[in-house]
Amino acid sequence: QQQVKQSPQSLIVQKGGISIINCAYENTAFDYFPWYQQFPGKGPALLIAIRPDVSEKKEGRFTISFNKSAKQFSLHIMDSQPGDSATYFCAAVSNYQLIWGAGTKLIIKP
Amino acid sequence: GAGVSQSPSNKVTEKGKDVELRCDPISGHTALYWYRQSLGQGLEFLIYFQGNSAPDKSGLPSDRFSAERTGGSVSTLTIQRTQQEDSAVYLCASSIQGLAGGNEQFFGPGTRLTVL
């Protein structure tokens, strides 16, 4: 029940395209859903986050879509750029614990 | 030095040796977390410190792992009698307070541990 399932494991997108990463959870106690971006050799950094009372949050080219009834949320990267190539992790928070997805390695082809 | 720092950045050790990994959180952050990240995997929670409260050690994989946080600031993760399966990147993060309320965790660059 504590799992967060993330897909796909890897993703290749052409420059300018839309990158979509999906996550699903089961624990309804989760109350905060962040996405983290990690470049090689670096720690993860918060990219964007959403609470379950909101269905969508947009920050620049990054959008989280949240479907509370389906217990699913997704990250959309519009106009994907080579600099977006990184590993992306979804996560869910219950109390003080972050439960992490397994990560998606995103490659943007120029 | 505004970010979380960790040392060493890389550590190579022999099986059976003890290692200590250090984390300096952002000044003023009361919450500190340790995670382990194996190659190509997500983050595995190890331990959580919040202020002067007793730490949550529920993620420590065995009694060979321990951590302490002195003076509410610097933390040390100790792995005794290291095994090859301990090889991973160990990440430290801090936040202003605990995650209830959605406070952002700031991560250090990690310590890459290799056990030969």
Coordinates of C-alpha atoms in Angstrom, one line a residue:
Chain A
Q1 CA 0.0 0.0 0.0
Q2 CA 3.0 2.2 0.4
Q3 CA 4.2 1.8 -3.1
V4 CA 4.3 4.3 -5.9
K5 CA 4.4 2.8 -9.3
Q6 CA 6.1 4.8 -12.0
S7 CA 6.2 4.2 -15.8
P8 CA 7.9 4.1 -18.2
Q9 CA 11.3 3.1 -17.0
S10 CA 12.9 5.0 -19.8
L11 CA 11.6 7.4 -22.5
I12 CA 13.1 8.9 -25.6
V13 CA 11.4 12.0 -27.0
Q14 CA 12.3 14.2 -29.9
K15 CA 13.2 17.8 -29.2
G16 CA 10.1 19.9 -29.1
G17 CA 7.9 16.9 -28.3
I18 CA 5.8 16.2 -25.2
S19 CA 7.3 13.9 -22.5
I20 CA 4.8 12.1 -20.3
I21 CA 5.6 10.1 -17.2
N22 CA 2.9 8.4 -15.2
C23 CA 2.6 7.4 -11.5
A24 CA 0.0 5.5 -9.6
Y25 CA -0.5 5.0 -5.8
E26 CA -2.8 3.1 -3.5
N27 CA -2.5 4.8 -0.1
T28 CA -5.2 7.4 0.2
A29 CA -3.3 8.9 3.2
F30 CA -0.8 10.5 0.8
D31 CA -1.3 14.2 0.8
Y32 CA 1.4 15.7 -1.3
F33 CA 2.9 14.6 -4.6
P34 CA 6.2 16.0 -5.7
W35 CA 8.2 15.4 -8.8
Y36 CA 12.0 15.4 -8.6
Q37 CA 14.6 15.8 -11.3
Q38 CA 18.0 14.2 -11.0
F39 CA 21.0 14.8 -13.2
P40 CA 23.9 12.3 -13.2
G41 CA 26.2 12.8 -10.2
K42 CA 23.7 15.1 -8.4
G43 CA 21.1 14.7 -5.8
P44 CA 17.4 15.0 -6.8
A45 CA 15.9 18.4 -6.9
L46 CA 12.3 19.4 -6.5
L47 CA 10.7 20.2 -9.9
I48 CA 7.0 20.7 -9.2
A49 CA 4.5 19.4 -6.7
I50 CA 0.8 19.1 -6.2
R51 CA -1.8 18.5 -3.5
P52 CA -4.7 16.1 -4.1
D53 CA -7.3 18.9 -3.9
V54 CA -6.0 20.3 -7.2
S55 CA -6.4 18.5 -10.6
E56 CA -3.6 20.3 -12.4
K57 CA -0.6 22.5 -11.7
K58 CA 1.5 24.2 -14.3
E59 CA 4.9 25.8 -14.0
G60 CA 6.4 26.9 -17.2
R61 CA 6.8 23.9 -19.5
F62 CA 6.0 21.4 -16.7
T63 CA 2.5 20.3 -15.8
I64 CA 1.3 17.8 -13.2
S65 CA -2.1 16.2 -13.9
F66 CA -3.7 14.6 -10.9
N67 CA -6.7 12.2 -10.9
K68 CA -7.7 11.5 -7.3
S69 CA -10.4 9.0 -8.1
A70 CA -8.0 6.9 -10.2
K71 CA -5.1 7.5 -7.8
Q72 CA -2.9 8.5 -10.6
F73 CA -0.8 11.5 -11.4
S74 CA 1.4 12.4 -14.3
L75 CA 4.1 14.8 -15.4
H76 CA 4.0 16.4 -18.8
I77 CA 7.0 18.3 -20.2
M78 CA 6.0 20.5 -23.1
D79 CA 8.4 21.5 -25.8
S80 CA 11.0 19.1 -24.4
Q81 CA 14.6 20.2 -24.7
P82 CA 17.9 18.3 -24.6
G83 CA 18.6 20.0 -21.2
D84 CA 15.5 18.2 -19.8
S85 CA 17.4 14.9 -20.2
A86 CA 17.6 13.5 -16.7
T87 CA 16.0 10.9 -14.4
Y88 CA 12.6 11.9 -13.1
F89 CA 11.1 10.6 -9.9
C90 CA 7.5 10.9 -8.7
A91 CA 6.9 10.6 -5.0
A92 CA 4.1 10.7 -2.5
V93 CA 4.2 12.0 1.0
S94 CA 2.5 10.7 4.1
N95 CA 3.5 12.4 7.3
Y96 CA 7.2 13.0 6.9
Q97 CA 8.0 10.1 4.6
L98 CA 8.6 10.4 0.9
I99 CA 7.7 7.2 -0.9
W100 CA 9.5 7.2 -4.2
G101 CA 8.7 5.8 -7.6
A102 CA 11.5 3.9 -9.3
G103 CA 12.4 6.7 -11.7
T104 CA 12.2 7.4 -15.4
K105 CA 15.2 8.0 -17.5
L106 CA 14.3 10.7 -20.0
I107 CA 16.4 11.3 -23.1
I108 CA 15.5 14.2 -25.4
K109 CA 17.0 13.8 -28.9
P110 CA 18.1 16.9 -30.6
Chain B
G1 CA 27.7 27.2 1.2
A2 CA 23.9 27.4 1.0
G3 CA 23.3 23.8 0.1
V4 CA 23.5 20.4 1.7
S5 CA 27.0 19.0 1.7
Q6 CA 28.2 15.4 2.0
S7 CA 31.6 13.9 2.4
P8 CA 33.3 12.0 1.1
S9 CA 32.0 12.2 -2.4
N10 CA 33.4 8.7 -3.2
K11 CA 34.4 6.0 -0.8
V12 CA 35.9 2.7 -1.8
T13 CA 36.3 0.1 1.0
E14 CA 37.0 -3.5 1.5
K15 CA 34.3 -5.9 2.6
G16 CA 34.2 -6.1 6.4
K17 CA 35.5 -2.6 7.0
D18 CA 33.4 0.1 8.8
V19 CA 32.6 3.4 7.0
E20 CA 31.3 6.8 8.1
L21 CA 29.5 9.1 5.8
R22 CA 28.9 12.7 6.8
C23 CA 26.1 15.2 6.0
D24 CA 26.0 18.9 6.7
P25 CA 22.4 20.1 6.3
I26 CA 21.3 23.6 5.4
S27 CA 21.6 25.9 8.4
G28 CA 18.3 26.2 10.2
H29 CA 16.8 23.0 8.8
T30 CA 15.4 20.9 11.6
A31 CA 14.6 17.8 9.6
L32 CA 17.3 15.5 8.1
Y33 CA 16.9 12.4 6.0
W34 CA 19.2 9.7 4.8
Y35 CA 18.4 7.7 1.7
R36 CA 20.1 5.0 -0.3
Q37 CA 20.0 4.9 -4.1
S38 CA 21.2 1.8 -5.9
L39 CA 22.2 2.0 -9.5
G40 CA 19.1 2.8 -11.7
Q41 CA 16.8 2.6 -8.7
G42 CA 14.6 5.0 -6.8
L43 CA 15.4 6.2 -3.3
E44 CA 15.2 3.9 -0.3
F45 CA 14.4 5.7 3.0
L46 CA 16.9 4.9 5.7
I47 CA 16.4 7.2 8.7
Y48 CA 14.8 10.6 9.6
F49 CA 15.8 13.1 12.3
Q50 CA 13.4 15.9 13.4
G51 CA 14.7 18.4 15.9
N52 CA 15.2 16.8 19.3
S53 CA 12.7 14.0 18.7
A54 CA 13.8 10.3 18.6
P55 CA 14.8 9.5 15.1
D56 CA 12.7 7.2 12.9
K57 CA 15.1 4.3 12.1
S58 CA 12.5 2.2 10.4
G59 CA 14.3 2.2 7.1
L60 CA 17.7 1.0 8.2
P61 CA 18.2 -2.4 6.5
S62 CA 20.1 -4.1 9.3
D63 CA 21.8 -3.5 12.6
R64 CA 25.0 -2.8 10.8
F65 CA 23.6 0.6 9.9
S66 CA 23.4 3.4 12.4
A67 CA 23.2 7.2 12.3
E68 CA 23.4 10.0 14.7
R69 CA 22.9 13.7 14.5
T70 CA 24.9 15.9 16.8
G71 CA 23.7 19.2 18.1
G72 CA 20.8 19.1 15.7
S73 CA 23.0 19.8 12.8
V74 CA 25.7 17.5 11.3
S75 CA 24.8 13.8 10.8
T76 CA 26.9 10.7 10.4
L77 CA 25.7 7.5 8.9
T78 CA 27.9 4.5 9.9
I79 CA 27.9 1.2 8.2
Q80 CA 29.7 -1.6 10.1
R81 CA 31.2 -4.7 8.6
T82 CA 30.4 -3.5 5.1
Q83 CA 29.1 -6.0 2.5
Q84 CA 29.1 -5.8 -1.3
E85 CA 25.3 -5.2 -1.3
D86 CA 25.9 -2.0 0.6
S87 CA 27.4 -0.5 -2.5
A88 CA 25.2 2.4 -3.5
V89 CA 24.9 6.2 -3.5
Y90 CA 23.9 7.5 0.0
L91 CA 22.0 10.7 -0.2
C92 CA 21.3 13.1 2.6
A93 CA 18.5 15.7 2.5
S94 CA 17.2 18.4 4.8
S95 CA 14.1 20.4 5.1
I96 CA 12.9 23.4 7.2
Q97 CA 10.7 21.0 9.1
G98 CA 9.1 17.6 8.6
L99 CA 7.4 16.9 5.3
A100 CA 3.9 17.3 6.7
G101 CA 2.9 20.5 5.1
G102 CA 4.9 19.7 2.0
N103 CA 8.2 21.3 3.0
E104 CA 10.8 20.8 0.2
Q105 CA 13.6 18.4 0.8
F106 CA 17.0 19.7 -0.4
F107 CA 19.4 17.0 -1.3
G108 CA 23.2 16.8 -1.1
P109 CA 25.2 15.4 -4.0
G110 CA 25.5 12.0 -2.3
T111 CA 28.4 9.7 -1.3
R112 CA 29.1 6.9 -3.8
L113 CA 30.1 3.9 -1.7
T114 CA 31.8 0.9 -3.4
V115 CA 32.5 -2.2 -1.3
L116 CA 35.0 -4.5 -2.9

